[in-house]
Short mmCIF file of C-alpha atoms and ligand atoms in Angstrom, two decimals:
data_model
loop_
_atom_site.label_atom_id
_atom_site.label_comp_id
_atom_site.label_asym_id
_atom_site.label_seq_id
_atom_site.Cartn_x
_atom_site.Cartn_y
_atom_site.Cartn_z
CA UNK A 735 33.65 124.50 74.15
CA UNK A 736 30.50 125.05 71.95
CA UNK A 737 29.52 127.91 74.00
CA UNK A 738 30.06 130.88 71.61
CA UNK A 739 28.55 130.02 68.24
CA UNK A 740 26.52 127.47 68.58
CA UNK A 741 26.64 124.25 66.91
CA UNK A 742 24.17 123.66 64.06
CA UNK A 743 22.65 119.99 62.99
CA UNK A 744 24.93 118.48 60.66
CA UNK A 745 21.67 118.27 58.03
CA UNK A 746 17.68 118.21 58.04
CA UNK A 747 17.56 114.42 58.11
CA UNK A 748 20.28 115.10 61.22
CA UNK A 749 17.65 116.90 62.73
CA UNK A 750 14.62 115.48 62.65
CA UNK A 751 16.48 111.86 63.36
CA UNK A 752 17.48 113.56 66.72
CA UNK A 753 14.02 115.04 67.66
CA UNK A 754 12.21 112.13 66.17
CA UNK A 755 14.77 109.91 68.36
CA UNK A 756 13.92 112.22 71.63
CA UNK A 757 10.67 111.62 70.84
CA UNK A 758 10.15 108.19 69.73
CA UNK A 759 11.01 106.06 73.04
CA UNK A 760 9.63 104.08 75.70
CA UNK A 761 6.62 106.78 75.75
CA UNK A 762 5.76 105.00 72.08
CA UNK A 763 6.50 101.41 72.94
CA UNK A 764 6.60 100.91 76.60
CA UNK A 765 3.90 103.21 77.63
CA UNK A 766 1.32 104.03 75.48
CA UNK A 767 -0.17 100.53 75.01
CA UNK A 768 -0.49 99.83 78.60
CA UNK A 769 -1.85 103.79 78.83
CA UNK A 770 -4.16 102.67 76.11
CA UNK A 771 -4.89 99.37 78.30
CA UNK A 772 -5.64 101.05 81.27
CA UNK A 773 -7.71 103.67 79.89
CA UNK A 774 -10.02 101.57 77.83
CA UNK A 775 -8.79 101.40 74.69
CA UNK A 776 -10.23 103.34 71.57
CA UNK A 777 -12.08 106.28 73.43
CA UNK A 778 -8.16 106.97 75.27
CA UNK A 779 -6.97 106.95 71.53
CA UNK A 780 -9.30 109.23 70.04
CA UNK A 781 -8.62 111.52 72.94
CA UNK A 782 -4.48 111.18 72.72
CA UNK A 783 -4.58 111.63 68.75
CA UNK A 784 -7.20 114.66 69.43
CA UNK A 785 -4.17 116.34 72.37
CA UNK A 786 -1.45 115.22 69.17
CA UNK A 787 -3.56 116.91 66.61
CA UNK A 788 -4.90 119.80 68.53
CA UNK A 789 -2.27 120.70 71.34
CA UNK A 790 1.34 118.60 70.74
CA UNK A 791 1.68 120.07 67.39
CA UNK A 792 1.57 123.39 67.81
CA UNK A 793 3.30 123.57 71.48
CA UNK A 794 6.25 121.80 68.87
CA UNK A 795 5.95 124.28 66.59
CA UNK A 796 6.42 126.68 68.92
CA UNK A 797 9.23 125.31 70.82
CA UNK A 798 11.03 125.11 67.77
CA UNK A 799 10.46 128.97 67.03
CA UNK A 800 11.70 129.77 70.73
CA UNK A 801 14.71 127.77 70.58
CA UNK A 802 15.84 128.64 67.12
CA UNK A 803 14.88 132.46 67.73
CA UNK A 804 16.96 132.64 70.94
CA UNK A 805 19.60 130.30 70.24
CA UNK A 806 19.72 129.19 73.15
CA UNK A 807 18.43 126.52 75.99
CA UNK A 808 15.15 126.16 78.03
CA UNK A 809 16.33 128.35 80.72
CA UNK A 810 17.95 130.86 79.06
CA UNK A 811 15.61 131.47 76.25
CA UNK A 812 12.42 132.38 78.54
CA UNK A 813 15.34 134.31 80.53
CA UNK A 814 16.39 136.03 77.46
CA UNK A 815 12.86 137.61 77.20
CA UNK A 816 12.20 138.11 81.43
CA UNK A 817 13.96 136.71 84.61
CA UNK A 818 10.34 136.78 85.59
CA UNK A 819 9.90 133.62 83.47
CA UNK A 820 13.04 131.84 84.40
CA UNK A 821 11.47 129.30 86.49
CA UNK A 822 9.47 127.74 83.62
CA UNK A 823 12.78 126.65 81.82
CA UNK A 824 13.92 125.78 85.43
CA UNK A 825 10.88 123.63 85.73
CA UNK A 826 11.78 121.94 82.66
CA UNK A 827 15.05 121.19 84.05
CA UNK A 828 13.14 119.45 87.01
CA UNK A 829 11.01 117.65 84.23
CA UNK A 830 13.91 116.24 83.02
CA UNK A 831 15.90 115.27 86.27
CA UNK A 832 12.71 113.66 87.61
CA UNK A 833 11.70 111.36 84.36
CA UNK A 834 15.34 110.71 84.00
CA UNK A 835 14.17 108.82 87.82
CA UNK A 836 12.95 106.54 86.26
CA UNK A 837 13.32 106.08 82.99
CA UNK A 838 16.62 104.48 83.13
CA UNK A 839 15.09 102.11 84.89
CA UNK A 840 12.93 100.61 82.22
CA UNK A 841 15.53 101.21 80.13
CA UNK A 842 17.91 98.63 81.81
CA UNK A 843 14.66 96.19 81.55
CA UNK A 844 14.75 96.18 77.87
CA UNK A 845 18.74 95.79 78.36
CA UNK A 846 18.05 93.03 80.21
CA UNK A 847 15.52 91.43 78.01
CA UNK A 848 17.44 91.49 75.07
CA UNK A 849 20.02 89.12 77.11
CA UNK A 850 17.07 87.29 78.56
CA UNK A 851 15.31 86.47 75.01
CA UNK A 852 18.48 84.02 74.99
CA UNK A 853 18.52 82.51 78.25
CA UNK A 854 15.69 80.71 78.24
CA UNK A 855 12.52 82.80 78.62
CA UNK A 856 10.85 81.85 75.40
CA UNK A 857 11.17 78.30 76.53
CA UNK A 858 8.61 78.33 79.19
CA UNK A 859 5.58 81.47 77.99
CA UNK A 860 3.55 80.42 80.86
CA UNK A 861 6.21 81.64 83.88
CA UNK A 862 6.71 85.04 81.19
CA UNK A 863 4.82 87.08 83.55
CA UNK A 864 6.20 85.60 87.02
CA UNK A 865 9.71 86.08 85.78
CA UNK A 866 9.12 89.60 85.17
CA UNK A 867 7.70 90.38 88.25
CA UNK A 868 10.94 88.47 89.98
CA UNK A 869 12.91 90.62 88.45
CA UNK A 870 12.29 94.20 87.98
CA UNK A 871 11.17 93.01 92.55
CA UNK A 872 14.74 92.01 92.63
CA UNK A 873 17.66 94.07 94.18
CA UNK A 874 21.16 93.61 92.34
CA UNK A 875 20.01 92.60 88.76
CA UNK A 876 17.82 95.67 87.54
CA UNK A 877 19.95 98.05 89.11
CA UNK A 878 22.82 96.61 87.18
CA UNK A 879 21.00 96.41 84.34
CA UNK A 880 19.98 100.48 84.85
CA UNK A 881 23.60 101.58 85.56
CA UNK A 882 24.96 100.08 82.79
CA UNK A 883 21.88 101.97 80.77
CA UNK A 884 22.90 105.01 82.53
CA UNK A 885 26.99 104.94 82.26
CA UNK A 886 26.01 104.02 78.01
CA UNK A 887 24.21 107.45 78.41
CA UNK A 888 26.93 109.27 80.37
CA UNK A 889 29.19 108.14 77.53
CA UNK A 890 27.30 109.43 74.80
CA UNK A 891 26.26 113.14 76.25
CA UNK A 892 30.17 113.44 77.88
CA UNK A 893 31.45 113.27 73.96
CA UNK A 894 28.55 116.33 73.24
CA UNK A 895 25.70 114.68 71.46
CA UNK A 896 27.04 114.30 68.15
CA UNK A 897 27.41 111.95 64.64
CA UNK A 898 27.47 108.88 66.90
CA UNK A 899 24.09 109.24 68.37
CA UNK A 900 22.34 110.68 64.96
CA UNK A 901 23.95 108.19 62.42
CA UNK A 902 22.49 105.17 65.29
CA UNK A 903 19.65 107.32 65.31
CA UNK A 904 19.22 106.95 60.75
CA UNK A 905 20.03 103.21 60.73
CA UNK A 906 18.08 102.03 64.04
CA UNK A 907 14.79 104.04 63.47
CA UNK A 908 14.07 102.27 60.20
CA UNK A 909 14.80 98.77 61.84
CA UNK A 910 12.55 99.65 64.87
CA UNK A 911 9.67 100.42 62.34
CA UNK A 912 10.38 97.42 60.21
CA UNK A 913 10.38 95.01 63.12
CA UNK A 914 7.36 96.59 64.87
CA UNK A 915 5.55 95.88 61.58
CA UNK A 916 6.61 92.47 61.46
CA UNK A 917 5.46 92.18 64.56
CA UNK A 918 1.90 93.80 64.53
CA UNK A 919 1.67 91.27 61.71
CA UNK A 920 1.97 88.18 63.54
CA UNK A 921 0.07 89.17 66.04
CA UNK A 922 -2.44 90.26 63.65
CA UNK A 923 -2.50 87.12 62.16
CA UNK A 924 -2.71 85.11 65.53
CA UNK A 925 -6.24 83.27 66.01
CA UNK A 926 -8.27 85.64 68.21
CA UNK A 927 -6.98 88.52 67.55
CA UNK A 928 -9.67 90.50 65.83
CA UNK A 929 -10.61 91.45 69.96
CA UNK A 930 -7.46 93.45 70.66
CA UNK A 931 -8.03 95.30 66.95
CA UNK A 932 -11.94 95.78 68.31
CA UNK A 933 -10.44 97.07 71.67
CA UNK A 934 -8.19 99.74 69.84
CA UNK A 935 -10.11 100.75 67.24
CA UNK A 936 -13.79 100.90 68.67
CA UNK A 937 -14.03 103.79 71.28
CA UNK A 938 -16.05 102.99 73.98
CA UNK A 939 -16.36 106.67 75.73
CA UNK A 940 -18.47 105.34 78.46
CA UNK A 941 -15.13 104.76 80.44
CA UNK A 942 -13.70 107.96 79.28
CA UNK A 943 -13.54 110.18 83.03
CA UNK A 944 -11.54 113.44 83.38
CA UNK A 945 -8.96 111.51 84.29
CA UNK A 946 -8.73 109.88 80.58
CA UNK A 947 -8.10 113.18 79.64
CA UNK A 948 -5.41 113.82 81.48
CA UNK A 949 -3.61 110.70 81.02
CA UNK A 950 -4.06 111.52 77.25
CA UNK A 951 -2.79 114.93 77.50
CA UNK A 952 0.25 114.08 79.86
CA UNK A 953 1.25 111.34 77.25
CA UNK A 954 0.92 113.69 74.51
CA UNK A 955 3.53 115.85 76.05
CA UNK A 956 5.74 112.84 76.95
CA UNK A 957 5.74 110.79 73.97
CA UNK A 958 6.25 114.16 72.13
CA UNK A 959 9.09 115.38 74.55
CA UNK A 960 7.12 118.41 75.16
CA UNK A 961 6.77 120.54 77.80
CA UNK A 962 10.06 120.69 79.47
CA UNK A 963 12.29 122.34 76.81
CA UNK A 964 13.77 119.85 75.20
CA UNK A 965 12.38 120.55 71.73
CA UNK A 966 13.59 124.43 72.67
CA UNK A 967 17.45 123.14 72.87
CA UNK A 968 16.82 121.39 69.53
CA UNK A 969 15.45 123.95 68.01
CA UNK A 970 17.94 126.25 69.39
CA UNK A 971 20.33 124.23 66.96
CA UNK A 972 18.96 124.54 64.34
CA UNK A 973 19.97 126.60 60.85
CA UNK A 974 17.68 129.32 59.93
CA UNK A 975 17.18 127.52 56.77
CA UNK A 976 15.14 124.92 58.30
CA UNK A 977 11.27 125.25 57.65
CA UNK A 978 9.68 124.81 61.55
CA UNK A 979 6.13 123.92 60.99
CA UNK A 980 7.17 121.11 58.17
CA UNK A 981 9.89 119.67 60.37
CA UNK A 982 7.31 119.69 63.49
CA UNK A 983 4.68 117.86 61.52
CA UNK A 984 6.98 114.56 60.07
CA UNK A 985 8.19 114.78 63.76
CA UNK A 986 5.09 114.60 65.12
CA UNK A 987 3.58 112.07 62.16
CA UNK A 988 6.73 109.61 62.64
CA UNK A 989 5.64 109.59 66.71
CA UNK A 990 2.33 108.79 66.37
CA UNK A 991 2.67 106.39 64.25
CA UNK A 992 5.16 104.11 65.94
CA UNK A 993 2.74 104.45 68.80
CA UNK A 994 0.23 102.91 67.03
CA UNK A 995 2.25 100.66 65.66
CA UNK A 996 3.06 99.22 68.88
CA UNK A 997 -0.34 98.95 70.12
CA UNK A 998 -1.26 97.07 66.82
CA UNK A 999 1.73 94.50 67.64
CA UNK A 1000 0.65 94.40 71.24
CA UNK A 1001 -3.15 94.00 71.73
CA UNK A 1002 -4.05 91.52 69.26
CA UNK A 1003 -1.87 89.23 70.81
CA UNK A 1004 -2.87 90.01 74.25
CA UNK A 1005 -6.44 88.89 73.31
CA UNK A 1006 -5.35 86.14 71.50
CA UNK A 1007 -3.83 84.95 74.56
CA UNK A 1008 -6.37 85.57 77.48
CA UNK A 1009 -4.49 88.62 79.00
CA UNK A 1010 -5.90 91.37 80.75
CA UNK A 1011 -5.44 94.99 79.00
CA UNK A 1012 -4.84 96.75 82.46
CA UNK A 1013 -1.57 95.18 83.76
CA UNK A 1014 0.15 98.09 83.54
CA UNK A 1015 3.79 98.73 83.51
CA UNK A 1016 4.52 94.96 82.63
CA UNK A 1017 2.82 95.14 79.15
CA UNK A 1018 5.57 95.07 76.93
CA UNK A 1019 7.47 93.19 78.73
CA UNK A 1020 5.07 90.12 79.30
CA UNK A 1021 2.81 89.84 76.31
CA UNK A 1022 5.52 90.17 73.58
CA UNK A 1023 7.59 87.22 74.88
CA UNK A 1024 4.86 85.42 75.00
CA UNK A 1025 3.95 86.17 71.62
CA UNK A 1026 7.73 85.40 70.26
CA UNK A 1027 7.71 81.82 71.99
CA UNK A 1028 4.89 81.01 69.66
CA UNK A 1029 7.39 81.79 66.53
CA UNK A 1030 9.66 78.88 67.42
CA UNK A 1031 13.53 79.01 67.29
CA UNK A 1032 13.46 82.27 65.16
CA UNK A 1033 11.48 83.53 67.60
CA UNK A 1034 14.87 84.54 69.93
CA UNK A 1035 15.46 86.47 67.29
CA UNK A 1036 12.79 88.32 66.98
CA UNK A 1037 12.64 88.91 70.92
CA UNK A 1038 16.19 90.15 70.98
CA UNK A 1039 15.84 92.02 67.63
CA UNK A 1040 12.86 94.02 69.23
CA UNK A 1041 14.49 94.79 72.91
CA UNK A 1042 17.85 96.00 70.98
CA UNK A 1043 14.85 98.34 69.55
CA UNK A 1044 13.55 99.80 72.26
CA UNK A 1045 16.91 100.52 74.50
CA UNK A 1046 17.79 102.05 71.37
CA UNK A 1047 14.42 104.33 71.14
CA UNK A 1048 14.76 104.37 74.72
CA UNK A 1049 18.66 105.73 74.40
CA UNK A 1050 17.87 108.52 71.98
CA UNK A 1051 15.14 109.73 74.46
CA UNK A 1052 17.33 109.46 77.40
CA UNK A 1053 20.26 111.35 76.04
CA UNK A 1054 18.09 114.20 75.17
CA UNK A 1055 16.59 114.64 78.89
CA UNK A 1056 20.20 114.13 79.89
CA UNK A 1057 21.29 117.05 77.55
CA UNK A 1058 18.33 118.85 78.43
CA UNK A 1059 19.85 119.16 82.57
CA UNK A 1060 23.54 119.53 81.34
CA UNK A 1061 22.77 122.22 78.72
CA UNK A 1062 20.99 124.47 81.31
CA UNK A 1063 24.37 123.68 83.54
CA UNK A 1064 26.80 124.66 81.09
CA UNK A 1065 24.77 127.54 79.49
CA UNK A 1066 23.69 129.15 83.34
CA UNK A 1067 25.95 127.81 85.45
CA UNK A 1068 29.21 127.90 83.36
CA UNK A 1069 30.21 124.63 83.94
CA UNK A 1070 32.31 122.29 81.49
CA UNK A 1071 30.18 119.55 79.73
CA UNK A 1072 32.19 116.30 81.62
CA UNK A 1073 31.88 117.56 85.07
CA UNK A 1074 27.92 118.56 84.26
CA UNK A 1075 27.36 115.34 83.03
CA UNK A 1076 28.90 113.04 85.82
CA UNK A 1077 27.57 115.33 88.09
CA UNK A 1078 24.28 115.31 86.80
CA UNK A 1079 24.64 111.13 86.24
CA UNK A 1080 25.26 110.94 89.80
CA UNK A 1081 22.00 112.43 91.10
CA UNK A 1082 19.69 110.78 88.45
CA UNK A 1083 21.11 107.56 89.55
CA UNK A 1084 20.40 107.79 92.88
CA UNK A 1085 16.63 108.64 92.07
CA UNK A 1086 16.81 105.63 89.28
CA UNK A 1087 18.13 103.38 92.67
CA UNK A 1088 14.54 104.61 94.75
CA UNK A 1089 12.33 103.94 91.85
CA UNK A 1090 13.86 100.61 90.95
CA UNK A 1091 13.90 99.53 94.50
CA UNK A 1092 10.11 100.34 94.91
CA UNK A 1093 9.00 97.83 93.26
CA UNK A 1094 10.62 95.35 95.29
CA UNK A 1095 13.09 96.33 98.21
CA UNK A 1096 11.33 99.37 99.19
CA UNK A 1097 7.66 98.69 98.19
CA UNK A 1098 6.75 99.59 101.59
CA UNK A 1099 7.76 103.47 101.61
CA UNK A 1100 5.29 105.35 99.98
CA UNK A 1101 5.47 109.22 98.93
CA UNK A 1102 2.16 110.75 99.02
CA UNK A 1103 0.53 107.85 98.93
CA UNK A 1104 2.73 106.22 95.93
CA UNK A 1105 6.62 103.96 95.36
CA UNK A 1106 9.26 106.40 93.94
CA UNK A 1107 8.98 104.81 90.79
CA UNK A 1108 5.04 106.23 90.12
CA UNK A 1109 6.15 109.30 92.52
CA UNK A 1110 8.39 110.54 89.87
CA UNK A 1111 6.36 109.12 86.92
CA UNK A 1112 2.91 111.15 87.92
CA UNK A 1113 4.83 114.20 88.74
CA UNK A 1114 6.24 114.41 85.11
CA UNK A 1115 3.37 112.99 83.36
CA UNK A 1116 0.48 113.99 85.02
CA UNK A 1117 1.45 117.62 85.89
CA UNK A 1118 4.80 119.30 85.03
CA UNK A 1119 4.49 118.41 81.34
CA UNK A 1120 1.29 119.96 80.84
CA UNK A 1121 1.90 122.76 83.07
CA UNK A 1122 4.87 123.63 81.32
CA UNK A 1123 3.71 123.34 77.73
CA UNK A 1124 0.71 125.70 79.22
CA UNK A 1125 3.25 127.86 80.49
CA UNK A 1126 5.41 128.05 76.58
CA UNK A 1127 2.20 128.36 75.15
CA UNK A 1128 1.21 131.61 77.24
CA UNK A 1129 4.94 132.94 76.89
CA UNK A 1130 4.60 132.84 73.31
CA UNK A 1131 1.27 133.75 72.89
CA UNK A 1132 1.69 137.06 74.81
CA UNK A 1133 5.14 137.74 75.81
CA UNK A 1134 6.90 136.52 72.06
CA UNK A 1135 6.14 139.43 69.75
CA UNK A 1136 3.61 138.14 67.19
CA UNK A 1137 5.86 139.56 64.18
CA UNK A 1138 8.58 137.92 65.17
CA UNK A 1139 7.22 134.31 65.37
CA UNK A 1140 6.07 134.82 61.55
CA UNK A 1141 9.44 136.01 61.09
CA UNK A 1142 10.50 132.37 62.46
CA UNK A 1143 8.27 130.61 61.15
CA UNK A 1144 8.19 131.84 57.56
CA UNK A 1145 12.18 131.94 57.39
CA UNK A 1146 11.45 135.96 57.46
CA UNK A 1147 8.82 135.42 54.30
CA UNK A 1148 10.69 133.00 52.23
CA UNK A 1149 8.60 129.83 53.12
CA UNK A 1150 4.51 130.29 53.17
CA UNK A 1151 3.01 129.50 56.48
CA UNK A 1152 -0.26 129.48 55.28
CA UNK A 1153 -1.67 128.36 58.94
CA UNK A 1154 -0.23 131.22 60.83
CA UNK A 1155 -3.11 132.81 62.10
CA UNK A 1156 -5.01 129.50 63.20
CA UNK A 1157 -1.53 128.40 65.17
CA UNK A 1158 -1.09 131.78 66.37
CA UNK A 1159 -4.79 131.64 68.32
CA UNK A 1160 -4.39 128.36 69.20
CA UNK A 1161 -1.19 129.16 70.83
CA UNK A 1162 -2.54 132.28 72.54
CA UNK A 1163 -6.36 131.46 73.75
CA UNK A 1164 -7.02 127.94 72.77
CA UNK A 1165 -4.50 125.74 74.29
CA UNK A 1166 -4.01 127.93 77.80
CA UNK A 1167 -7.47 126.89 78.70
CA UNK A 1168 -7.61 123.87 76.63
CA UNK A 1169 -4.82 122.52 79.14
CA UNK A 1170 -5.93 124.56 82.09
CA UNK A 1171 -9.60 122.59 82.36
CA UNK A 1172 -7.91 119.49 81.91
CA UNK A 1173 -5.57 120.22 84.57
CA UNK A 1174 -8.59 120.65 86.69
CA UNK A 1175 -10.77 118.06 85.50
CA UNK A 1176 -7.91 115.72 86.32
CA UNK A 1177 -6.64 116.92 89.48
CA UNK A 1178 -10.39 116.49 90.34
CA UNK A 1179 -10.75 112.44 89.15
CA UNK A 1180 -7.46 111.69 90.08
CA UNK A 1181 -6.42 109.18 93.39
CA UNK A 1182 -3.60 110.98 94.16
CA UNK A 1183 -5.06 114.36 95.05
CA UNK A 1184 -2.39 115.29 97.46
CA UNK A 1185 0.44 114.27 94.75
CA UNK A 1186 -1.22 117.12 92.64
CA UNK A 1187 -1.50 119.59 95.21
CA UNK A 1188 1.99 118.78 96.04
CA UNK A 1189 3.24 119.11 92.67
CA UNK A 1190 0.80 122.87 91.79
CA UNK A 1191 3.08 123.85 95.38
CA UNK A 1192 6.40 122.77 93.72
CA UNK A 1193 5.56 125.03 90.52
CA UNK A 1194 4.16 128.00 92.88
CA UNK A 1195 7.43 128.10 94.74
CA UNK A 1196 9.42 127.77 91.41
CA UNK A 1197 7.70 130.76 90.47
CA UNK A 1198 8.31 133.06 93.61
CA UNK A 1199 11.63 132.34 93.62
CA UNK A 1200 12.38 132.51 89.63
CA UNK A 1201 14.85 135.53 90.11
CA UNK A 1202 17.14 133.91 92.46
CA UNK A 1203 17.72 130.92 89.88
N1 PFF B 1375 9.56 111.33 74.30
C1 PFF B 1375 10.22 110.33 75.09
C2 PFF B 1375 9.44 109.05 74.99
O1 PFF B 1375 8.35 109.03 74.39
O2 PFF B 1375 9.90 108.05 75.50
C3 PFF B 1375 10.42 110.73 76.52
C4 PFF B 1375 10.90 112.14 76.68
C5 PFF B 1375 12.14 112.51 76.11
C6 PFF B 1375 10.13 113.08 77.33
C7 PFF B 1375 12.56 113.82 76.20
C8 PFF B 1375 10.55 114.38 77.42
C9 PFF B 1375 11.76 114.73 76.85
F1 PFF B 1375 12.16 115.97 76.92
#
């Protein structure tokens, strides 16, 4: 359909609502405060805002160049330059395929919370935490709950990702920042609370381990939907108009920010009421109800209000990693967008089915030494994002020609870039070894050695066979 000249964004708000809605998503909400909890608070944020600052931006920036240089896809833009490189677009495509395991997964949670915030589980804040555990353990109800997320994807990408997704994308953004702010002020305000702001704010770096680092790094990379080419197929739509660098930095600045945001609205409250920071996954999903049944009857509201939120954050994310797999199939493989996309749907929710059933059903099976659910979730985060973003940021550094990226990036001298030459050695020296010590650094803290290894082994093999894919 779209294959010969390629669609363009409708406009620059267009745009930078679609990569701000890839990036702003459960990676904001869901997952970096219980990151942040887990990792000791304030030394894990100073480290994540120094990967955003240092690292995310740039490897943006460049994906943006790529994309919009080549006009086309993850795959076929590093192909475009040498089949040698193919397999680092194909690892993207992996990326996506294996968050999409899970991801759908906590989306259908927040589905199922908004529907929840009515039936009853304000009225009782003390079982909050038991009910959760009941039910993303459960069999029939979260799957439903992640199929339904899925098919509401499938929709969306089968109709090409168009004004639907954007305009929902222009309205819901501003809501989800209005009600996280309402939010972080009540819990703000809740007796107690000045702990959880302590806990953020005040780094302690006397927990910070190799492994902080590359939990901070691997977030960087996910909450910024780096590393895996997504940012290359949105940039590969975009007019040659558009100014990059500006466009990466509001991108980046709206990201952060609603990250913070929902650690502010989190972690006072969670002191205020006792909690531990370190319960992981459940985070979200236990302290804020608990913090809504203390608003009385409005509180419903709220709760439902702020779960219609995050499936939508969550859905703008999703579609884009869905895109991401059925782009490289259409562009590659030649196939028609429908058939790519069912086909696709198909496989991601049988993964979705193994991580959701880990946590209950299956909690027994364990791949090296983890459910599906974390399988898939430390693969992504803890390895293939960083690798590949290490991977774009050698490509461009010394396979990109260095005139042509200030050709891209200055709109071929119309718009100043005055920080080309510090991006430009950044890109080429700095962030390859940047990310390569804290690849090793991690891989040497981390519990799951053998997950590593086996993940290194899944890249290696990528590589060797790059010219057959
Ligand atoms: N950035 C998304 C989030 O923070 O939830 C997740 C994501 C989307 C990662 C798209 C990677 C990607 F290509």
């Amino acid at each position: 359909m779209e294959q010969k000249g390629r669609e363009n964004w409708g406009s620059r708000i267009g745009f930078i609502m679609a990569a701000a809605g890839s990036a702003v998503g459960l990676g904001n909400i869901w997952r970096f405060p219980y990151l942040t909890g887990e990792n000791g608070g304030g030394a894990f944020i100073v480290i994540y805002l120094g990967c955003i600052i240092f690292i995310g931006l740039s490897i943006m920036i460049a994906e943006f160049a790529v994309g919009r240089r080549t006009s086309l896809a993850a795959v076929g833009a590093y192909k475009s330059y040498s089949s040698r490189w193919t397999f680092a677009g194909v690892l993207g495509v992996l990326s996506a395929f294996f968050i999409m395991g899970f991801y759908p997964v906590v989306g259908g949670w927040a589905m199922a919370y908004i529907a929840k915030s009515f039936t009853g589980l304000l009225a009782a804040p003390e079982a909050v935490p038991d009910v959760f555990g009941a039910f993303i353990g459960g069999t029939a109800q979260p799957l439903i709950w992640m199929v339904i997320y899925l098919a509401i994807n499938v929709f969306i990408v089968a109709r090409g990702v168009a004004g639907g997704i954007e305009k929902a994308g222009k309205i819901l953004m501003p809501m989800l920042y209005i009600l996280l702010i309402i939010v972080a002020v009540k819990g703000i305000t809740l007796p107690g609370a000045g702990a959880g702001i302590e806990f953020l704010f005040k780094p302690d770096f006397s927990k910070v381990t190799g492994q902080t680092f590359l939990a901070a790094l691997g977030q960087a990379f996910f909450s910024l939907s780096l590393g895996m080419g997504c940012m290359i197929t949105y940039g590969s739509y975009l007019n040659k108009q558009e100014k990059l660098p500006s466009n990466a930095l509001i991108v980046t600045l709206m990201d952060t920010s609603v990250a913070l945001l929902a650690g502010i609205a989190m972690f006072p409250a969670l002191f205020a009421f006792g909690m531990e920071p370190s319960q992981g996954a459940g985070l979200v999903f236990v302290v804020l109800p608990q913090l809504f049944a203390q608003m009385g009857g409005i509180g419903v509201i709220f709760s439902a209000m702020f779960f219609i939120a995050l499936f939508i954050a969550a859905l703008t994310s999703s579609v884009s990693l869905l895109e991401v797999v059925v782009a490289y199939l259409m562009d590659q493989r030649k196939m028609e967008r429908k058939p790519a996309v069912y086909g696709t749907a198909v496989v991601m929710a049988v993964l979705c089915i193994l991580s959701s059933l880990s946590m209950g059903a299956l909690s027994g099976v364990k791949l090296f030494g983890v459910g599906f659910f974390d399988f898939f979730d430390i693969l992504t985060d803890k390895i293939f994002l960083a690798i590949g973003g290490m991977l774009l940021a050698i490509f461009t550094g010394w396979f990109v020609k260095k005139e042509d990226l200030k050709d891209e990036l200055t709109n071929s001298g119309a718009v100043p870039f005055g920080l080309f030459e510090i991006w430009y050695n950044l890109i080429k020296y700095v962030i390859p070894v940047l990310i390569g010590i804290v690849a090793i650094m991690g891989i040497m803290a981390i519990e799951q050695t053998s997950l590593m290894i086996f993940g290194l082994l899944i890249i290696v093999v990528l590589a060797i066979f790059s010219n057959k894919l």
